PDB file of C-alpha atoms in Angstrom:
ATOM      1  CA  UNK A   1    -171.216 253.855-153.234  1.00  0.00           C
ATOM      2  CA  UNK A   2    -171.945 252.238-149.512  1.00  0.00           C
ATOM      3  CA  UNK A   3    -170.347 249.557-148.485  1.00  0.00           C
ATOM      4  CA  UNK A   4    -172.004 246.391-148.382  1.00  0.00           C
ATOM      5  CA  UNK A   5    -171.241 244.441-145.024  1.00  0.00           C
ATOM      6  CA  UNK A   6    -169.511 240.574-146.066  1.00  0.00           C
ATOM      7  CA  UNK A   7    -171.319 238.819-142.247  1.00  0.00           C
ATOM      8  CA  UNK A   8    -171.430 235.779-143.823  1.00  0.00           C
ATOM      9  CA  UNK A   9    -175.226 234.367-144.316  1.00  0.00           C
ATOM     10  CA  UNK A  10    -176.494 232.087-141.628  1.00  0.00           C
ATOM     11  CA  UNK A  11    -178.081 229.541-143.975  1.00  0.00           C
ATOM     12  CA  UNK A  12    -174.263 228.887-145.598  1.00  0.00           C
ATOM     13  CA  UNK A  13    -172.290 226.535-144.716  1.00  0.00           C
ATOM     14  CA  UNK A  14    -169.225 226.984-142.023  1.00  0.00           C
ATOM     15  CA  UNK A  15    -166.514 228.267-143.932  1.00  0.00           C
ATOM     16  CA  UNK A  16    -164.133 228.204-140.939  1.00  0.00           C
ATOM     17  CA  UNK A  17    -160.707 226.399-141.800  1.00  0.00           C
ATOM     18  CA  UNK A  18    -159.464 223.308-140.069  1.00  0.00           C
ATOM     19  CA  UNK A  19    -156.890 223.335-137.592  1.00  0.00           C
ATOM     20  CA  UNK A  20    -154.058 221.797-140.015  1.00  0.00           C
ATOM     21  CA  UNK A  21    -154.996 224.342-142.510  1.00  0.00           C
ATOM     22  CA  UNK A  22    -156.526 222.219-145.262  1.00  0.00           C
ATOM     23  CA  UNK A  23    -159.273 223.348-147.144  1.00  0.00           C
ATOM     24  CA  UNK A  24    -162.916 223.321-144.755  1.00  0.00           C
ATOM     25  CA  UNK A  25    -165.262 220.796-144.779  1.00  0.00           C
ATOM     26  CA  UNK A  26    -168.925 221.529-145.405  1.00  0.00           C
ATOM     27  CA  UNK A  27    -170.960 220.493-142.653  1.00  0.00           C
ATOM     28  CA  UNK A  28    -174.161 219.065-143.130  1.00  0.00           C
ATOM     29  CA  UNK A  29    -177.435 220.638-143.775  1.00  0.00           C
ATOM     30  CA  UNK A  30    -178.994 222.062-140.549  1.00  0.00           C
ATOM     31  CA  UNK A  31    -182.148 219.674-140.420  1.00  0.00           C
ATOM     32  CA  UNK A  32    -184.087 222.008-138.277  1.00  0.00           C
ATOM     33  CA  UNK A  33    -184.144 224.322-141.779  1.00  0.00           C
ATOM     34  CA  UNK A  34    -186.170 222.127-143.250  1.00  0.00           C
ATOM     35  CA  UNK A  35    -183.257 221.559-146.026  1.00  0.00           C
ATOM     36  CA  UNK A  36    -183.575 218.747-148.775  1.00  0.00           C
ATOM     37  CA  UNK A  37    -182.331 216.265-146.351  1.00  0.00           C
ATOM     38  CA  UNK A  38    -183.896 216.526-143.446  1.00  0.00           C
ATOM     39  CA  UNK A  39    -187.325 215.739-145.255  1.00  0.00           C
ATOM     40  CA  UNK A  40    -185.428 212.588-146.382  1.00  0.00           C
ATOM     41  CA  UNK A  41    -185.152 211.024-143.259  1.00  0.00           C
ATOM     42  CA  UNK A  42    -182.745 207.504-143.474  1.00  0.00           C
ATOM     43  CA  UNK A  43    -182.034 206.305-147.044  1.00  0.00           C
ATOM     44  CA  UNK A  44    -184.044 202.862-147.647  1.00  0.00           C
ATOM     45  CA  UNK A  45    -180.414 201.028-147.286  1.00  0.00           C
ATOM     46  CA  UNK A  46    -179.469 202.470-144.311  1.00  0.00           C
ATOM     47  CA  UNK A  47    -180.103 200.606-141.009  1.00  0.00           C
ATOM     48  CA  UNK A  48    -182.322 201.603-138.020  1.00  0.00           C
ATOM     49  CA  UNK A  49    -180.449 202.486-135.401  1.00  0.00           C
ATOM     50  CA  UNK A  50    -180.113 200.685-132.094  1.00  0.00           C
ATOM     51  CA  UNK A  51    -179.467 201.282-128.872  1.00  0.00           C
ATOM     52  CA  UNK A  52    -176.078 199.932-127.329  1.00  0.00           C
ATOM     53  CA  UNK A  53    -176.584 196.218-126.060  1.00  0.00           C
ATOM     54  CA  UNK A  54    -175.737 195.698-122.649  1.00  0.00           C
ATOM     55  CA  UNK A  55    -173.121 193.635-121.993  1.00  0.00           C
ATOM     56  CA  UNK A  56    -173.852 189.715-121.234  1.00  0.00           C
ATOM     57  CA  UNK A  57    -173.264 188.223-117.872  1.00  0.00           C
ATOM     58  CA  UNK A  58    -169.510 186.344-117.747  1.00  0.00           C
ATOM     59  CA  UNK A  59    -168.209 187.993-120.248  1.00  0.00           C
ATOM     60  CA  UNK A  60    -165.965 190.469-118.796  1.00  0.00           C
ATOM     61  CA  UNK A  61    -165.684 193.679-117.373  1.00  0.00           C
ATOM     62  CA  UNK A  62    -167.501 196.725-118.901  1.00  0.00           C
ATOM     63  CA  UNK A  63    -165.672 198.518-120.949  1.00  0.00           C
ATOM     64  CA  UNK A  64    -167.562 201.708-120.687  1.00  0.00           C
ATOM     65  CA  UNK A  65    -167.352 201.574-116.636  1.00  0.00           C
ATOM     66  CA  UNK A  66    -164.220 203.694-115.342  1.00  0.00           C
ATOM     67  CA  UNK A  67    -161.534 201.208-113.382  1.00  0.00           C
ATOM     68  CA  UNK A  68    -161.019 202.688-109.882  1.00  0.00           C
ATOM     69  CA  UNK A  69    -157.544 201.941-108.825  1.00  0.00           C
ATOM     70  CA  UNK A  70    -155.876 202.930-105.293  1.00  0.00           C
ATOM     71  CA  UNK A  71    -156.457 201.828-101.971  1.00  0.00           C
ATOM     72  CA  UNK A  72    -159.517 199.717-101.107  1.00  0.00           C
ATOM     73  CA  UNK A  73    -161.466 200.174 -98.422  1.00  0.00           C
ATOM     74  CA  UNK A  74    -160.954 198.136 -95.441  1.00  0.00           C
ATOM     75  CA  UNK A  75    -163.266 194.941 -93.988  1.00  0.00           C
ATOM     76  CA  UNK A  76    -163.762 193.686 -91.173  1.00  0.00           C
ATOM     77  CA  UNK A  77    -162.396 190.692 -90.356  1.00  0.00           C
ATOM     78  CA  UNK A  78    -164.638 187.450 -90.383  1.00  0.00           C
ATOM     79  CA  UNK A  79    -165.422 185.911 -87.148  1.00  0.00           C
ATOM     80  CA  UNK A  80    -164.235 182.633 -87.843  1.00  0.00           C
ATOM     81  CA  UNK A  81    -160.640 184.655 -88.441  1.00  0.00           C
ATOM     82  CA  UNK A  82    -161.090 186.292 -85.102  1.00  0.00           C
ATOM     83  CA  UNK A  83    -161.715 183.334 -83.529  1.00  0.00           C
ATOM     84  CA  UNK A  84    -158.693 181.367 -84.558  1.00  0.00           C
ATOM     85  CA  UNK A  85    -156.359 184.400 -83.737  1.00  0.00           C
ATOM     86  CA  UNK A  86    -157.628 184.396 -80.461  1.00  0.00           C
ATOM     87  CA  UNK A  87    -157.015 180.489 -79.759  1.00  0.00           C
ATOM     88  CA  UNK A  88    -153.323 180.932 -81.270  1.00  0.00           C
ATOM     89  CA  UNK A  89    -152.639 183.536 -79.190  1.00  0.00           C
ATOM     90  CA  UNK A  90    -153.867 181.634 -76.378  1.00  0.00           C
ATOM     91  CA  UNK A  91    -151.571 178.745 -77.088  1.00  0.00           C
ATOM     92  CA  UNK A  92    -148.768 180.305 -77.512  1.00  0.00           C
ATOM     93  CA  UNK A  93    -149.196 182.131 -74.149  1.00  0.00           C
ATOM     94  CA  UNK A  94    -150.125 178.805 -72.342  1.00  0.00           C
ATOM     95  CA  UNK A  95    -147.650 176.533 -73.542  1.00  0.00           C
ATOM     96  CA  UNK A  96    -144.403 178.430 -71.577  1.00  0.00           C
ATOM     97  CA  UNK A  97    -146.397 177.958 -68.725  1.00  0.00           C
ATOM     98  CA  UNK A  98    -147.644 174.427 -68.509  1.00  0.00           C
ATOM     99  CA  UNK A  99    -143.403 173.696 -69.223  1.00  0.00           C
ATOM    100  CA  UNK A 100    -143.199 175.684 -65.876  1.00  0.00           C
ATOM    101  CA  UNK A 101    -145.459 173.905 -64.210  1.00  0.00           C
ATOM    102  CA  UNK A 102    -144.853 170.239 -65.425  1.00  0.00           C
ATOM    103  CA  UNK A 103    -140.902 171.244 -64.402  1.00  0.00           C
ATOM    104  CA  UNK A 104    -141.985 172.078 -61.145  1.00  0.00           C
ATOM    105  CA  UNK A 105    -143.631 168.925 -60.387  1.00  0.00           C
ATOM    106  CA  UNK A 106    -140.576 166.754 -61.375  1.00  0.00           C
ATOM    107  CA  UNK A 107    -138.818 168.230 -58.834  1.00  0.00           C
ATOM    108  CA  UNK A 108    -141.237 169.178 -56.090  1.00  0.00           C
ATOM    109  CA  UNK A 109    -144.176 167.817 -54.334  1.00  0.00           C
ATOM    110  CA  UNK A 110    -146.153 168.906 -51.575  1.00  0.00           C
ATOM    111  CA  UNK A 111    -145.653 167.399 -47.948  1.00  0.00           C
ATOM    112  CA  UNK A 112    -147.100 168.382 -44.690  1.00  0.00           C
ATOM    113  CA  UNK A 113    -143.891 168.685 -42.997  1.00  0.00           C
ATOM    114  CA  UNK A 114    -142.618 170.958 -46.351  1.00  0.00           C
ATOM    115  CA  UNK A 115    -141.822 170.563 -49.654  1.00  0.00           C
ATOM    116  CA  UNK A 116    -140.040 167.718 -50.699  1.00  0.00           C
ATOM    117  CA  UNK A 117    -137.732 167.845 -53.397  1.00  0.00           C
ATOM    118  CA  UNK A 118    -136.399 165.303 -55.858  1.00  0.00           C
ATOM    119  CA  UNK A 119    -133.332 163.563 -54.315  1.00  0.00           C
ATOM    120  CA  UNK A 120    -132.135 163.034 -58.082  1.00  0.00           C
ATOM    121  CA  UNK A 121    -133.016 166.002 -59.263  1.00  0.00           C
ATOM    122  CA  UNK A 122    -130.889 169.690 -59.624  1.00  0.00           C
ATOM    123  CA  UNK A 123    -127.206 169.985 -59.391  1.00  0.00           C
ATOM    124  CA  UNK A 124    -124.555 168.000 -57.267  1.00  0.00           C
ATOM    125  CA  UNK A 125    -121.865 169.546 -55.377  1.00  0.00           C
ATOM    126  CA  UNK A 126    -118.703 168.131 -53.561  1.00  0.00           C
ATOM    127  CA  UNK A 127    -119.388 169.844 -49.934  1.00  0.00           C
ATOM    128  CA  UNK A 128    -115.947 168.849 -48.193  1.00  0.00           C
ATOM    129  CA  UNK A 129    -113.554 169.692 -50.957  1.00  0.00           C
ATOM    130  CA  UNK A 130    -115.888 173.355 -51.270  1.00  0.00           C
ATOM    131  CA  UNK A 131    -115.408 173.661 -47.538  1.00  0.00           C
ATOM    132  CA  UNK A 132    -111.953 172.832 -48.138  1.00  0.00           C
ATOM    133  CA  UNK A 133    -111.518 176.406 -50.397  1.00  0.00           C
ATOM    134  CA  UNK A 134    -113.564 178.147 -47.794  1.00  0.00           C
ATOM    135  CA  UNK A 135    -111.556 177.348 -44.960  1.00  0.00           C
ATOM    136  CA  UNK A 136    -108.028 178.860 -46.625  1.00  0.00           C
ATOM    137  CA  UNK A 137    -110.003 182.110 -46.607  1.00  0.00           C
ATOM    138  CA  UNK A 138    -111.679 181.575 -43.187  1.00  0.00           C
ATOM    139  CA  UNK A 139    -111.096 183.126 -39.527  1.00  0.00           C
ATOM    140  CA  UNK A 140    -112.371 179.964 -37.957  1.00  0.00           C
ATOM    141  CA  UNK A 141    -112.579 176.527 -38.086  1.00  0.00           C
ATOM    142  CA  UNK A 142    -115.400 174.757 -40.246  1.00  0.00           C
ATOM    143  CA  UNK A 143    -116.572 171.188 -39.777  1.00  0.00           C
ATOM    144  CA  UNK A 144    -117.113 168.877 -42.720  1.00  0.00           C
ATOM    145  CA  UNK A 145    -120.467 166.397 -41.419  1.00  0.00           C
ATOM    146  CA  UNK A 146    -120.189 162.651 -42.870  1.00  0.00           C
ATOM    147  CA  UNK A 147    -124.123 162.091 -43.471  1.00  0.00           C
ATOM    148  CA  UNK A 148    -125.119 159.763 -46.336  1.00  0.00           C
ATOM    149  CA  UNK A 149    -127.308 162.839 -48.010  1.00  0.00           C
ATOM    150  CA  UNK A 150    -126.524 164.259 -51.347  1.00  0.00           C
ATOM    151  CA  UNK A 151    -125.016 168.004 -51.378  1.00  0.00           C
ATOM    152  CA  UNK A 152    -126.604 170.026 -54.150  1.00  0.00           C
ATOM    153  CA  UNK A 153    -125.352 173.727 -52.978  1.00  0.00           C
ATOM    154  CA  UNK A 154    -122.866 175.752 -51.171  1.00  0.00           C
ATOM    155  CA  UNK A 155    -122.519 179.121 -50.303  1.00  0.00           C
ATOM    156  CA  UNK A 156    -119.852 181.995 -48.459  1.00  0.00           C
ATOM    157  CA  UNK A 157    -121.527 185.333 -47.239  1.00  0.00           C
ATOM    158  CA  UNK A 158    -121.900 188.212 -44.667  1.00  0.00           C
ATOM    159  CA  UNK A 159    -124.470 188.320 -41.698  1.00  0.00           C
ATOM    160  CA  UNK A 160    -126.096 191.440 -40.685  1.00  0.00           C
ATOM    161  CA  UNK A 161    -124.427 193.043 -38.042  1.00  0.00           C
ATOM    162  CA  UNK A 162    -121.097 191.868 -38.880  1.00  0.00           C
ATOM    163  CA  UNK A 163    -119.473 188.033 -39.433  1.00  0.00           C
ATOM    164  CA  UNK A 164    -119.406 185.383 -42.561  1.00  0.00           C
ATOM    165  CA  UNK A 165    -121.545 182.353 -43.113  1.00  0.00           C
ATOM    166  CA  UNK A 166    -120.685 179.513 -44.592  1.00  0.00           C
ATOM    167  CA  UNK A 167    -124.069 177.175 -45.645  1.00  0.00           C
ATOM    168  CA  UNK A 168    -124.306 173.987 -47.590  1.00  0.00           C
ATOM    169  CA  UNK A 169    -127.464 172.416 -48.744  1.00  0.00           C
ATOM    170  CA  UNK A 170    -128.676 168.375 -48.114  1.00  0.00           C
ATOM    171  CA  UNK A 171    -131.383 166.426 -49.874  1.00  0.00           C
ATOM    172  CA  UNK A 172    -132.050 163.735 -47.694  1.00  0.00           C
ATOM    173  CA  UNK A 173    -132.789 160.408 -48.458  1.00  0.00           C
ATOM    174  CA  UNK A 174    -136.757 160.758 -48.686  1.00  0.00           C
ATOM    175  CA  UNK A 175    -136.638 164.477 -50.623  1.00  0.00           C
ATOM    176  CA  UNK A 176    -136.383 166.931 -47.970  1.00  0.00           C
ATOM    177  CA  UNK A 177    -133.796 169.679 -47.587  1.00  0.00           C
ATOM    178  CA  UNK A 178    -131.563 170.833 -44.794  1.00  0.00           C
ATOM    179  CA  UNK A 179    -129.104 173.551 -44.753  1.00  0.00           C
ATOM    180  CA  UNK A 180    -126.349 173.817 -42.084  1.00  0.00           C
ATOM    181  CA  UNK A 181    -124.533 177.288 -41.648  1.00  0.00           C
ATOM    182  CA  UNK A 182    -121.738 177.732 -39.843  1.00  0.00           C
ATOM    183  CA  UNK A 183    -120.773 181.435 -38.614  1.00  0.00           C
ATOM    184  CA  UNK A 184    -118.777 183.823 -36.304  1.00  0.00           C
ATOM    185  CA  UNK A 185    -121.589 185.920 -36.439  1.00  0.00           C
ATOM    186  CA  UNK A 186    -124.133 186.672 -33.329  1.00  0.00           C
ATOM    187  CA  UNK A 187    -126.650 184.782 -32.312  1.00  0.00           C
ATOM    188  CA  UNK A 188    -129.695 187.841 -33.474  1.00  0.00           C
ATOM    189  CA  UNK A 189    -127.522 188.641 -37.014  1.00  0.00           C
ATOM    190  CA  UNK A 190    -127.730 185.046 -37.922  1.00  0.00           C
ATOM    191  CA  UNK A 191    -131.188 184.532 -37.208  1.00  0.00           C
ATOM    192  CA  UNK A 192    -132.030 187.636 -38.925  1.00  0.00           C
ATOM    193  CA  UNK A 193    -130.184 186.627 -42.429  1.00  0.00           C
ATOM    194  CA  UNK A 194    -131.595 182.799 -42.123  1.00  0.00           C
ATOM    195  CA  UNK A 195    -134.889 183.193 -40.745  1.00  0.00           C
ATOM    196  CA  UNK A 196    -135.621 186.315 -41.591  1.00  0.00           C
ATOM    197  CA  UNK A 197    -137.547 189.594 -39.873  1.00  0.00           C
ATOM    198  CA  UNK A 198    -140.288 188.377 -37.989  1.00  0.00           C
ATOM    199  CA  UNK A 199    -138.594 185.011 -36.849  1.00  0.00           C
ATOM    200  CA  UNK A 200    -140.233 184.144 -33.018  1.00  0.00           C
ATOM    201  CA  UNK A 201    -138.763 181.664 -30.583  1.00  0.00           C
ATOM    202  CA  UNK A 202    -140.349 178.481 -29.551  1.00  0.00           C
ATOM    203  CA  UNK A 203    -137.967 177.247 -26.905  1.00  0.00           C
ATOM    204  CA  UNK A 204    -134.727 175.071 -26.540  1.00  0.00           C
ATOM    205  CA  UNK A 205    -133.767 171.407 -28.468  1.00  0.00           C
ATOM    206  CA  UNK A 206    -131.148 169.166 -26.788  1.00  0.00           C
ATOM    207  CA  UNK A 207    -128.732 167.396 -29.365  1.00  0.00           C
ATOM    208  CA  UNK A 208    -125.860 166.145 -30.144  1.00  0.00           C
ATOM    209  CA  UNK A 209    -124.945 167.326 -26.330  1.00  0.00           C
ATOM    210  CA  UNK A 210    -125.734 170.467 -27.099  1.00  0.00           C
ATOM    211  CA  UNK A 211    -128.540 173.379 -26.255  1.00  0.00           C
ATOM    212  CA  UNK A 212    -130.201 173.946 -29.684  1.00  0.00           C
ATOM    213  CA  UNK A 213    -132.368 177.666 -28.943  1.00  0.00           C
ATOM    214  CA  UNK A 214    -135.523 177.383 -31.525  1.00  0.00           C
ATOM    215  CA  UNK A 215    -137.010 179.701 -33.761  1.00  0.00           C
ATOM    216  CA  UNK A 216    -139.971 179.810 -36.429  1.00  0.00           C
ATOM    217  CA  UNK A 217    -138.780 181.643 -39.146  1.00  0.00           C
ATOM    218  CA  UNK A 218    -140.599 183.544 -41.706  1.00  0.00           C
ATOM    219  CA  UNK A 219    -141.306 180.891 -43.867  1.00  0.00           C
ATOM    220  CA  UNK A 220    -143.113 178.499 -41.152  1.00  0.00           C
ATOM    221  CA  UNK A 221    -139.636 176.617 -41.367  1.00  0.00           C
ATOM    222  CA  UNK A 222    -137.794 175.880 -38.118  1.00  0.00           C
ATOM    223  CA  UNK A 223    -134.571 177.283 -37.240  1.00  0.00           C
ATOM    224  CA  UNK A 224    -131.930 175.828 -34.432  1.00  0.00           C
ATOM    225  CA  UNK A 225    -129.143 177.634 -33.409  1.00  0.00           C
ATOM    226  CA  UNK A 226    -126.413 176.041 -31.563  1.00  0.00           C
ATOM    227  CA  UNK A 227    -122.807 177.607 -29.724  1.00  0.00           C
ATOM    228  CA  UNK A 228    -120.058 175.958 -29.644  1.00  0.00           C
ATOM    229  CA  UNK A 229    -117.332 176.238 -27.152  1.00  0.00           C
ATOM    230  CA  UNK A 230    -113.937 177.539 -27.755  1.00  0.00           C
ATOM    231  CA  UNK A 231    -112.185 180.646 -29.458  1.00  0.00           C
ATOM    232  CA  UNK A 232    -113.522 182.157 -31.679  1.00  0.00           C
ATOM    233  CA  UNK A 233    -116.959 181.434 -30.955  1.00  0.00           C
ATOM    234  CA  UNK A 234    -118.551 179.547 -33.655  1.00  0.00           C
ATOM    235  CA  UNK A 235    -122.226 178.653 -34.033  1.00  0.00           C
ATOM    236  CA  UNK A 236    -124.138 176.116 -36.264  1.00  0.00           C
ATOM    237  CA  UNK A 237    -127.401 176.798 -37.432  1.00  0.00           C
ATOM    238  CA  UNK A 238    -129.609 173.513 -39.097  1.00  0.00           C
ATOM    239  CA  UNK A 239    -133.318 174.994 -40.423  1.00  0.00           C
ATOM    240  CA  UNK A 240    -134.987 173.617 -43.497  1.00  0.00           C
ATOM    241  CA  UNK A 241    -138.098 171.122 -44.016  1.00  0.00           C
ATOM    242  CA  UNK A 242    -136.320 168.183 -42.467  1.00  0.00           C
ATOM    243  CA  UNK A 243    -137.885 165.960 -39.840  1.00  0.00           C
ATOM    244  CA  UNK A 244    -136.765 166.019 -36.307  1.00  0.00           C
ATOM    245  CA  UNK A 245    -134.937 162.983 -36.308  1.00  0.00           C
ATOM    246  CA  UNK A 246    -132.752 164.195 -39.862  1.00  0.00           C
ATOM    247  CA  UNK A 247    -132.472 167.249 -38.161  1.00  0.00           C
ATOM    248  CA  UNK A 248    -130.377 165.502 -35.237  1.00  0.00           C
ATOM    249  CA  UNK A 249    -128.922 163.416 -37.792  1.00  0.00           C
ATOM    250  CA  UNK A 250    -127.065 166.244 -39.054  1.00  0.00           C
ATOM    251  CA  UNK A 251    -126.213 168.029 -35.697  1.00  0.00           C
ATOM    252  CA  UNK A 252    -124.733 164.463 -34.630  1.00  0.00           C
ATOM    253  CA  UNK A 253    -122.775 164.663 -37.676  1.00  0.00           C
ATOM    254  CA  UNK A 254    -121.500 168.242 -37.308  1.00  0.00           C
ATOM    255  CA  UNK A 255    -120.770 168.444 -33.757  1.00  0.00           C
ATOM    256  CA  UNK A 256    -118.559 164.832 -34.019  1.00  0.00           C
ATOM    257  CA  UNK A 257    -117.151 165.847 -37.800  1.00  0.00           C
ATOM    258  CA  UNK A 258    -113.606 166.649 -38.178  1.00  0.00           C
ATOM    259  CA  UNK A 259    -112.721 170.419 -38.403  1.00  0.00           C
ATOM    260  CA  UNK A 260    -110.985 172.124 -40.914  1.00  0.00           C
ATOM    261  CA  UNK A 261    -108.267 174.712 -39.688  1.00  0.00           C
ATOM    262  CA  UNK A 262    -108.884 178.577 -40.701  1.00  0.00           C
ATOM    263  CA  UNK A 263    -106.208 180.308 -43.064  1.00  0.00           C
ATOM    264  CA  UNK A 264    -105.376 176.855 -44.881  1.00  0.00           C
ATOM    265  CA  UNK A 265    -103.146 176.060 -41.800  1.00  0.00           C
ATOM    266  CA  UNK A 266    -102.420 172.088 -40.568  1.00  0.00           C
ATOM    267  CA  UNK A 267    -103.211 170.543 -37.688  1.00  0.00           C
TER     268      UNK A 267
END
């Protein structure tokens, strides 16, 4: 007797178990067979169906629309925002400069014969009692000038070409400045480390009784240099924006001043 194959009859049911091993469902009548069903069509209680209503404006976020989360993507910045980077930027950069500027012009303002400077302003120093120190440490005398001008620096140093310099800064009455150096050094290494390269003579000044050779220094400022007689030579030089007549003002006062003795010795 032949076997009789068991394929199991397309029009039946699935008989294909579920996955937790309970009994299998029947699925429904295919309705493209043309079974009882399909004919049917939906029962006179069932409802129509409808298509999904959208969602209404303000009412939230759709729920059917995937969230995208990570990193946006970036704008460009309004103009309005550019703008007012810009302008703090520009503040910030200005204001350190107009405090430069407005502490400039307290204590300088422009002359014809130089700069004049603010006889109040910057630091005050006690010239005879600094030329005092200096002279302990000196190889020659140095002369401490009684002129009614405020001292507001002071200052020790080499010359090119060999020798010391010892300077000290006026402010005059009316806001100009005069510095007087005295020195063992020569005539050309003073000039050079005062004036400056490029420094040109203009001729000779008498006073204070003494020969005064002129220069022009670098900075259009004239420079008088003056030799004194005696051992070790010593020479005075006067240059700043100072008029003529402060100028011999101070060489009056220098040449007649009393003199400190080199090495801290007593007269």
């Amino acid at each position: 007797m032949d076997d009789v194959s068991s394929e199991p009859d397309p029009r039946s049911p699935s008989a294909e178990p579920s996955p937790d091993g309970s009994a299998p469902a029947e699925t429904a009548p295919d309705v493209a067979r043309g079974g009882p069903d399909a004919a049917a069509g939906p029962g006179p209680t069932d409802p129509p169906p409808s298509a999904p209503s959208a969602p209404s404006a303000g009412t939230g976020p759709d729920p059917t629309r995937p969230v995208v989360v990570g990193p946006q993507a970036m704008r460009k910045p309004e103009r309005t925002e550019t703008r007012m980077k810009d302008i703090l930027g520009a503040v910030l950069i200005l204001i350190p400069i107009a405090l430069l500027i407005v502490g400039v012009g307290r204590g300088c303002s422009f002359a014809p014969t130089g700069p004049e400077l603010d006889p109040g302003a910057g630091p005050t120093v006690d010239a005879p009692a600094r030329l005092t120190e200096y002279a302990r440490v000196s190889t020659f005398g140095l002369r401490v000038p009684d002129v009614p001008w405020r001292s507001n620096s002071t200052d020790r140093g080499p010359v090119q070409g060999g020798g010391t310099a010892v300077r000290v800064g006026y402010l005059t009455e009316q806001g100009r400045y005069l510095r007087l150096v005295q020195s063992d050094a020569s005539e050309e290494g003073l000039l050079a480390t005062e004036g400056g390269p490029g420094s040109t003579a203009e001729g000779v000044t008498r006073a204070a009784g003494r020969d005064w050779v002129t220069y022009r220094g670098n900075n259009g400022e004239p420079v008088r240099i003056a030799t004194l007689p005696g051992s070790p030579t010593v020479r005075l030089l006067i240059t700043g924006s100072g008029t003529d007549d402060e100028f011999r003002a101070l060489a009056e006062a220098t040449v007649r001043a009393r003199v400190l003795p080199p090495g801290g010795q007593t007269n």
